[in-house]
XYZ file of C-alpha atoms in Angstrom:
506
model
C 0.000 0.000 0.000
C 2.904 2.275 0.783
C 4.350 1.645 -2.665
C 1.055 2.601 -4.364
C 0.821 5.754 -2.278
C 4.379 6.710 -3.184
C 3.739 6.059 -6.877
C 0.586 8.154 -6.753
C 2.472 10.970 -5.024
C 5.147 10.901 -7.719
C 2.473 10.966 -10.420
C 0.760 13.961 -8.809
C 4.107 15.741 -8.546
C 4.804 14.998 -12.196
C 1.409 16.472 -13.175
C 2.456 19.743 -11.568
C 5.160 20.251 -14.184
C 4.502 22.903 -16.842
C 4.546 20.497 -19.819
C 2.819 17.566 -18.112
C -0.380 17.923 -20.192
C 1.603 17.939 -23.434
C 3.571 14.799 -22.561
C 0.402 13.100 -21.324
C -1.422 13.651 -24.627
C 1.563 12.481 -26.686
C 1.959 9.341 -24.552
C -1.726 8.417 -24.725
C -1.809 8.909 -28.509
C 1.286 6.717 -28.931
C 0.004 3.923 -26.681
C -3.441 3.803 -28.310
C -1.955 3.825 -31.829
C 0.498 0.995 -31.069
C -2.228 -1.025 -29.358
C -4.500 -0.463 -32.344
C -1.896 -1.654 -34.837
C -1.228 -4.811 -32.819
C -4.907 -5.635 -32.384
C -5.756 -4.899 -36.042
C -3.026 -7.310 -37.106
C -4.360 -9.969 -34.746
C -8.067 -9.486 -35.487
C -7.814 -9.096 -39.277
C -5.228 -11.750 -40.116
C -7.743 -14.530 -40.818
C -10.137 -12.433 -42.901
C -7.265 -10.756 -44.780
C -5.740 -14.128 -45.669
C -9.105 -15.402 -46.899
C -9.644 -12.317 -49.074
C -6.164 -11.527 -50.413
C -3.957 -14.490 -49.541
C -1.895 -12.370 -47.144
C -2.470 -11.992 -43.428
C -0.870 -8.545 -43.460
C -2.917 -6.704 -46.118
C -5.281 -4.900 -43.711
C -2.471 -4.305 -41.245
C -0.339 -2.724 -43.971
C -3.123 -0.312 -44.883
C -3.671 0.562 -41.237
C 0.060 1.093 -40.670
C 0.247 3.358 -43.740
C -2.503 5.594 -42.415
C -0.912 5.541 -38.958
C 2.300 6.918 -40.454
C 0.257 9.544 -42.320
C -1.494 10.364 -39.043
C 1.861 10.776 -37.283
C 2.881 13.261 -39.979
C -0.404 15.145 -39.524
C 0.165 15.077 -35.760
C 3.534 16.760 -36.228
C 2.137 19.350 -38.657
C -0.678 20.216 -36.233
C 1.851 20.481 -33.425
C 3.859 23.090 -35.338
C 0.918 25.101 -36.692
C 0.429 28.489 -34.972
C -2.960 29.149 -33.431
C -3.558 32.189 -35.639
C -3.090 29.980 -38.726
C -5.612 27.468 -37.392
C -8.152 30.230 -37.006
C -7.348 31.671 -40.417
C -7.942 28.378 -42.241
C -10.952 27.305 -40.129
C -13.670 28.658 -42.416
C -12.032 27.613 -45.733
C -11.391 24.124 -44.327
C -15.041 23.720 -43.333
C -16.235 24.910 -46.752
C -13.881 22.432 -48.453
C -15.172 19.629 -46.227
C -18.761 20.444 -47.245
C -17.723 20.385 -50.898
C -16.106 16.974 -50.414
C -19.237 15.660 -48.696
C -21.221 16.790 -51.731
C -18.814 15.366 -54.294
C -18.722 11.942 -52.668
C -22.455 11.574 -53.355
C -21.951 11.885 -57.123
C -21.764 8.511 -58.924
C -18.419 8.101 -60.624
C -16.668 10.263 -58.032
C -17.706 8.630 -54.771
C -17.263 4.881 -54.307
C -20.320 2.780 -53.503
C -19.634 0.000 -51.002
C -22.017 -1.891 -48.768
C -24.982 0.196 -49.904
C -23.310 3.484 -48.879
C -21.405 6.072 -50.888
C -18.854 7.372 -48.383
C -15.367 7.034 -49.879
C -13.033 8.496 -52.463
C -10.864 5.743 -53.916
C -7.271 6.800 -54.549
C -5.528 3.767 -55.956
C -5.102 1.166 -53.216
C -6.218 3.640 -50.540
C -9.620 5.131 -49.760
C -10.491 8.437 -48.113
C -13.643 9.079 -46.090
C -14.457 12.824 -46.200
C -16.900 12.626 -43.285
C -13.941 11.968 -40.956
C -12.242 15.165 -42.149
C -15.514 17.038 -41.663
C -15.434 16.194 -37.937
C -12.161 18.053 -37.382
C -13.199 20.897 -39.687
C -16.477 21.338 -37.787
C -14.698 21.440 -34.406
C -12.074 23.981 -35.481
C -14.570 26.172 -37.347
C -17.142 26.011 -34.538
C -14.542 26.960 -31.917
C -13.352 29.818 -34.127
C -16.895 31.164 -34.552
C -17.877 30.882 -30.885
C -14.582 32.353 -29.656
C -15.620 35.701 -31.131
C -18.820 35.707 -29.039
C -18.640 37.151 -25.514
C -19.598 35.035 -22.540
C -23.345 35.208 -21.979
C -24.106 36.319 -25.539
C -27.700 35.905 -26.812
C -28.520 32.423 -27.974
C -29.003 33.561 -31.570
C -25.373 34.724 -31.742
C -24.239 31.329 -30.415
C -26.436 29.241 -32.677
C -25.901 31.146 -35.948
C -24.006 30.212 -38.101
C -22.802 27.104 -36.217
C -26.048 25.129 -36.216
C -27.022 25.889 -39.861
C -23.558 24.832 -41.015
C -23.734 21.641 -38.972
C -27.209 20.893 -40.360
C -25.905 21.170 -43.926
C -23.043 18.790 -43.108
C -25.422 16.379 -41.345
C -27.808 16.364 -44.301
C -24.992 15.515 -46.716
C -23.792 12.724 -44.409
C -27.294 11.289 -44.015
C -27.560 11.139 -47.807
C -24.570 8.739 -47.935
C -26.086 7.270 -45.602
C -23.863 7.491 -42.505
C -25.897 7.697 -39.318
C -22.937 7.194 -36.945
C -21.127 10.306 -38.245
C -24.345 12.285 -37.857
C -24.363 11.289 -34.190
C -20.774 12.554 -33.942
C -21.782 15.913 -35.448
C -24.534 16.220 -32.854
C -22.046 15.479 -30.061
C -19.568 18.033 -31.389
C -22.142 20.830 -31.776
C -23.634 20.039 -28.363
C -20.197 20.182 -26.725
C -19.335 23.484 -28.415
C -22.595 25.121 -27.350
C -22.356 23.701 -23.833
C -18.851 25.033 -23.211
C -19.740 28.317 -24.950
C -22.368 28.964 -22.283
C -25.691 28.163 -23.946
C -28.490 28.331 -21.368
C -29.781 25.099 -19.889
C -33.300 25.822 -21.107
C -32.175 26.213 -24.715
C -29.880 23.217 -24.410
C -32.708 21.016 -23.057
C -35.053 22.136 -25.829
C -32.429 21.402 -28.471
C -31.753 17.982 -26.921
C -35.456 17.096 -27.095
C -35.621 18.171 -30.733
C -32.512 16.177 -31.604
C -33.940 13.139 -29.824
C -37.150 13.312 -31.867
C -35.201 13.613 -35.116
C -32.978 10.711 -34.034
C -35.987 8.453 -33.437
C -37.361 9.360 -36.871
C -34.025 8.542 -38.507
C -33.806 5.217 -36.653
C -37.175 4.065 -37.966
C -36.514 5.479 -41.435
C -34.198 2.542 -42.219
C -35.033 -1.091 -41.558
C -31.531 -2.108 -40.496
C -31.363 0.664 -37.871
C -34.767 -0.262 -36.496
C -33.678 -3.913 -36.382
C -30.623 -2.950 -34.305
C -32.813 -1.082 -31.825
C -35.285 -3.960 -31.482
C -32.392 -6.388 -31.113
C -31.000 -4.301 -28.254
C -34.373 -4.134 -26.525
C -34.947 -7.891 -26.986
C -31.594 -9.664 -27.516
C -33.113 -13.151 -27.748
C -35.624 -12.204 -30.433
C -33.324 -12.783 -33.439
C -30.064 -14.364 -32.198
C -28.985 -15.502 -35.675
C -29.965 -12.269 -37.425
C -29.872 -8.697 -36.144
C -28.667 -9.787 -32.694
C -25.902 -12.092 -33.916
C -23.022 -9.608 -33.693
C -23.815 -8.410 -30.175
C -24.305 -11.969 -28.991
C -20.968 -13.146 -30.386
C -19.197 -10.109 -28.901
C -20.431 -11.021 -25.436
C -19.250 -14.603 -25.931
C -15.784 -13.283 -26.841
C -15.618 -11.083 -23.755
C -16.729 -13.941 -21.544
C -14.208 -16.294 -23.142
C -11.335 -13.969 -22.263
C -11.841 -14.018 -18.517
C -9.514 -11.956 -16.361
C -6.262 -12.376 -18.253
C -7.404 -13.457 -21.731
C -6.502 -16.345 -23.987
C -3.285 -14.684 -25.139
C -2.384 -12.300 -27.921
C -3.354 -13.733 -31.308
C -5.344 -16.626 -29.777
C -8.844 -15.323 -30.437
C -11.443 -17.777 -31.690
C -14.034 -15.172 -32.655
C -11.862 -13.779 -35.453
C -12.232 -17.078 -37.339
C -15.384 -15.678 -38.946
C -17.466 -16.082 -35.786
C -17.611 -12.322 -35.125
C -18.223 -10.044 -38.164
C -16.184 -6.817 -38.279
C -13.969 -8.085 -35.491
C -11.129 -5.838 -36.649
C -13.307 -2.728 -36.910
C -16.422 -1.936 -34.872
C -16.035 -4.920 -32.507
C -12.289 -4.900 -31.929
C -12.897 -4.251 -28.209
C -14.382 -7.759 -28.013
C -11.151 -9.194 -29.466
C -9.173 -7.189 -26.889
C -11.305 -8.722 -24.146
C -10.879 -12.219 -25.534
C -7.110 -12.048 -26.039
C -6.047 -9.665 -23.251
C -8.891 -10.288 -20.831
C -10.445 -7.913 -18.359
C -7.032 -6.411 -17.636
C -6.579 -5.374 -21.281
C -10.085 -3.893 -21.470
C -9.516 -1.976 -18.225
C -6.235 -0.615 -19.607
C -7.979 0.676 -22.744
C -10.759 2.289 -20.710
C -8.140 3.754 -18.365
C -6.257 5.350 -21.283
C -9.421 7.044 -22.552
C -10.304 8.181 -19.023
C -6.814 9.630 -18.630
C -7.192 11.383 -21.969
C -10.517 12.866 -20.812
C -8.755 14.246 -17.748
C -5.861 15.640 -19.800
C -8.103 17.239 -22.427
C -10.391 18.952 -19.912
C -7.349 20.031 -17.884
C -5.901 21.708 -20.988
C -9.256 23.360 -21.665
C -9.542 24.767 -18.140
C -5.962 26.044 -18.151
C -6.202 27.710 -21.551
C -6.681 31.464 -21.481
C -7.431 31.616 -25.211
C -11.214 31.137 -25.722
C -10.553 29.461 -29.061
C -8.243 26.816 -27.568
C -10.540 26.347 -24.595
C -13.540 25.550 -26.790
C -11.468 23.527 -29.255
C -9.884 21.185 -26.708
C -13.112 20.717 -24.746
C -15.141 19.819 -27.840
C -12.422 17.558 -29.297
C -12.014 15.720 -25.991
C -15.774 15.259 -25.712
C -15.936 13.866 -29.256
C -13.136 11.301 -28.827
C -14.232 10.158 -25.362
C -17.925 9.990 -26.303
C -17.139 7.958 -29.431
C -15.064 5.501 -27.394
C -17.842 5.196 -24.797
C -20.430 4.498 -27.493
C -18.233 1.819 -29.093
C -17.453 0.095 -25.814
C -21.076 0.486 -24.720
C -22.587 -1.416 -27.638
C -19.852 -4.082 -27.582
C -20.647 -4.951 -23.950
C -24.397 -4.717 -24.610
C -25.241 -1.462 -22.828
C -26.254 0.391 -26.011
C -27.661 -0.474 -29.448
C -25.124 -0.961 -32.228
C -24.404 2.342 -34.018
C -21.236 1.611 -36.001
C -18.957 3.986 -34.087
C -15.274 3.034 -34.205
C -12.933 2.859 -31.232
C -10.607 5.840 -31.826
C -7.025 4.894 -32.806
C -7.743 1.214 -32.076
C -10.320 0.077 -34.643
C -9.273 -0.545 -38.247
C -10.050 2.473 -40.385
C -7.349 4.394 -42.149
C -9.006 7.802 -42.476
C -10.350 7.644 -38.926
C -6.905 6.855 -37.515
C -5.155 9.638 -39.450
C -7.812 12.237 -38.610
C -7.882 11.280 -34.918
C -4.083 11.637 -34.737
C -4.474 15.056 -36.379
C -6.917 15.999 -33.622
C -4.532 14.698 -30.960
C -1.828 16.910 -32.506
C -4.067 19.980 -32.244
C -4.814 19.173 -28.589
C -1.082 18.696 -27.884
C -0.458 22.070 -29.541
C -3.051 23.614 -27.221
C -1.262 21.995 -24.260
C 1.927 23.868 -25.194
C -0.070 27.132 -25.037
C -0.958 26.794 -21.359
C 0.383 29.899 -19.548
C 2.853 27.907 -17.437
C 3.988 25.925 -20.492
C 4.539 29.102 -22.513
C 6.625 30.616 -19.720
C 8.700 27.433 -19.363
C 9.308 27.112 -23.088
C 10.379 30.729 -23.463
C 12.714 30.181 -20.496
C 14.444 27.398 -22.414
C 12.831 24.393 -20.701
C 11.974 22.621 -23.947
C 12.952 19.152 -22.835
C 14.563 16.490 -24.967
C 11.362 15.693 -26.850
C 10.759 19.306 -27.842
C 14.366 19.810 -28.918
C 14.243 16.570 -30.930
C 11.155 17.690 -32.851
C 12.444 21.296 -33.196
C 9.088 22.694 -32.178
C 8.639 26.478 -32.371
C 8.027 28.576 -29.283
C 4.299 29.126 -28.692
C 2.960 32.650 -28.798
C 1.767 34.206 -25.568
C -1.964 34.884 -25.595
C -2.687 38.561 -25.076
C -6.179 39.439 -23.789
C -5.651 43.020 -24.950
C -4.889 41.911 -28.493
C -7.786 39.496 -28.393
C -10.115 42.245 -27.170
C -8.825 44.528 -29.912
C -9.403 41.781 -32.469
C -12.915 41.236 -31.121
C -13.600 44.973 -31.275
C -12.293 45.046 -34.821
C -14.474 42.071 -35.712
C -17.469 43.730 -34.036
C -16.778 46.981 -35.869
C -16.475 45.078 -39.123
C -19.756 43.318 -38.394
C -21.390 46.670 -37.556
C -20.119 48.137 -40.809
C -21.410 45.128 -42.669
C -24.824 45.440 -41.013
C -24.853 49.187 -41.695
C -23.968 48.521 -45.325
C -26.751 45.951 -45.510
C -29.229 48.424 -44.008
C -28.066 51.109 -46.427
C -28.392 48.677 -49.314
C -31.889 47.747 -48.122
C -32.811 51.448 -47.822
C -31.536 52.156 -51.336
C -33.338 49.114 -52.640
C -36.554 50.289 -50.989
C -36.094 53.765 -52.494
C -35.479 52.279 -55.915
C -38.579 50.124 -55.591
C -40.611 53.153 -54.520
C -39.194 55.208 -57.397
C -39.993 52.426 -59.863
C -43.493 52.187 -58.430
C -44.078 55.940 -58.869
C -42.710 55.821 -62.412
C -44.943 52.867 -63.219
C -47.960 54.743 -61.872
C -47.024 57.864 -63.841
C -46.617 55.814 -67.022
C -49.963 54.131 -66.437
C -51.651 57.511 -65.912
C -50.057 58.917 -69.055
C -51.100 55.841 -70.989
C -54.624 56.234 -69.632
C -54.728 59.927 -70.653
C -53.458 59.116 -74.132
C -56.105 56.429 -74.522
C -58.801 58.871 -73.384
C -57.587 61.500 -75.847
C -57.573 58.947 -78.645
C -61.138 57.922 -77.770
C -62.228 61.588 -77.784
C -60.633 62.166 -81.190
C -62.322 59.058 -82.523
C -65.744 60.143 -81.188
C -65.500 63.857 -82.140
C -66.243 63.505 -85.955
C -69.329 61.456 -85.195
C -70.683 64.070 -82.788
C -69.961 67.059 -85.105
C -71.131 65.494 -88.434
C -74.123 67.617 -89.769
C -77.506 66.137 -90.725
C -78.096 65.486 -94.379
C -79.106 68.687 -96.233
C -78.078 71.029 -93.423
C -74.970 73.026 -94.342
C -72.537 74.247 -91.824
C -72.431 77.949 -91.008
C -70.434 79.901 -93.576
C -70.601 77.101 -96.141
C -72.166 77.868 -99.621
C -75.151 75.818 -100.647
C -74.976 73.659 -103.698
C -77.371 74.388 -106.629
C -79.622 71.408 -105.889
C -79.728 72.403 -102.206
C -80.685 75.980 -103.098
C -83.463 74.672 -105.331
C -84.752 72.360 -102.684
C -84.715 75.118 -100.057
C -86.461 77.585 -102.386
C -89.175 75.124 -103.201
C -89.623 74.414 -99.558
C -90.176 78.137 -98.711
C -92.642 78.512 -101.582
C -94.736 75.643 -100.341
C -94.708 77.064 -96.846
C -96.218 80.384 -98.169
C -99.014 78.550 -100.061
C -97.707 79.123 -103.512
C -97.707 76.278 -105.920
C -94.341 75.035 -106.871
C -95.057 75.465 -110.533
C -96.833 78.125 -112.578
C -95.922 80.894 -110.250
C -95.523 84.251 -111.975
C -94.471 87.414 -110.337
């Protein structure tokens, strides 16, 4: 007991060091990646040999993406925070474009009834995994410009509309598990940004209703839910995977059957190298191995939230909190449905399950979190004092920039002034547009009145000759009578006086 207490005391003392969070994140990422490579090789060897004739084909692909992820980790570690914020919006727009392009036949690859991948030779890329990181960075960038306690409309717009567009494109693939991840990310961002509990509860209820609708919109998702609620209903159908996973966990016992000695991977457990790799860990490494994996994710949750609380930059605080919530929640969902506590959703175990794009993108996110750890105030002071450590000197990492609240406030004021100018320009444009519409309306009315007057004048001109035309035989004033008219008029006067028309002699 004394030895455990001494070890715990040393660990607590080590955590008090300025760069403890940074080294903790790097260590956890390394351990989970190595464990994932070993378990993917063990779990996929049988299926890979049956498909390709080589037991190492899936492992080779996973190792290739792990190396790519390590490179992305290093790039993220060296990227300045201001650059992350500068590329946040373009990166999110590009991710939306990729989500749209993957839906187009001939561009996106159709596999298993879903169109989720770009095929690049022997490798495949899943754009929805990149969209997770892009959404986190962009959402943190947007919310960091909002003051604490801002109105809910300023927090929700444009984060929620952008996330809804991304979710719609992912649902069209279809990819329900990534949609769940988007919901977790947006919920974490709004929670740590200070959204009121009332608004958060209302949004959660709405999301729950939409989730139920989406579950029953597809038969296979509804079958998974019914299988979870009644595991014995269809043991050889929808409930087969969950049932076999529990058998594997039970077969492992406390210490497991030994690395590489799994029986379930001999085609007894589908997707044993991917969604259900935690069952293979339990079978080969036993309860001790499963507890170690859960302990690593719990330690990562502590490290990520510790970095978030110590960060003075609102952007890094929101970024690390949301990223930690995403990775830990995804691991909890995966472990939860493997042990039978949740319905199967298809979430992968981060850095452990087979999945090249997922592994590379998760390592990229770990690199961003490690970068945030080097921006803790104590870490910045230590690094500028020359306390880089052997690891930092080996990687030749640049000195982090000190966060300045004054500069941040000035940037926020500049952004607010820019937004005010934009709103003023919009109001001015609306006012001018209203004036132009009013002017066009008056001109249209004037033209209609002029057209109406012209039509009235034309009607008067057309009716005037008919009104002024004299009766037959009646000359106009000042007009000479014709000879026949004079004769007719003379005869008419003579008859009026009683004289006969003929034989009259003066």
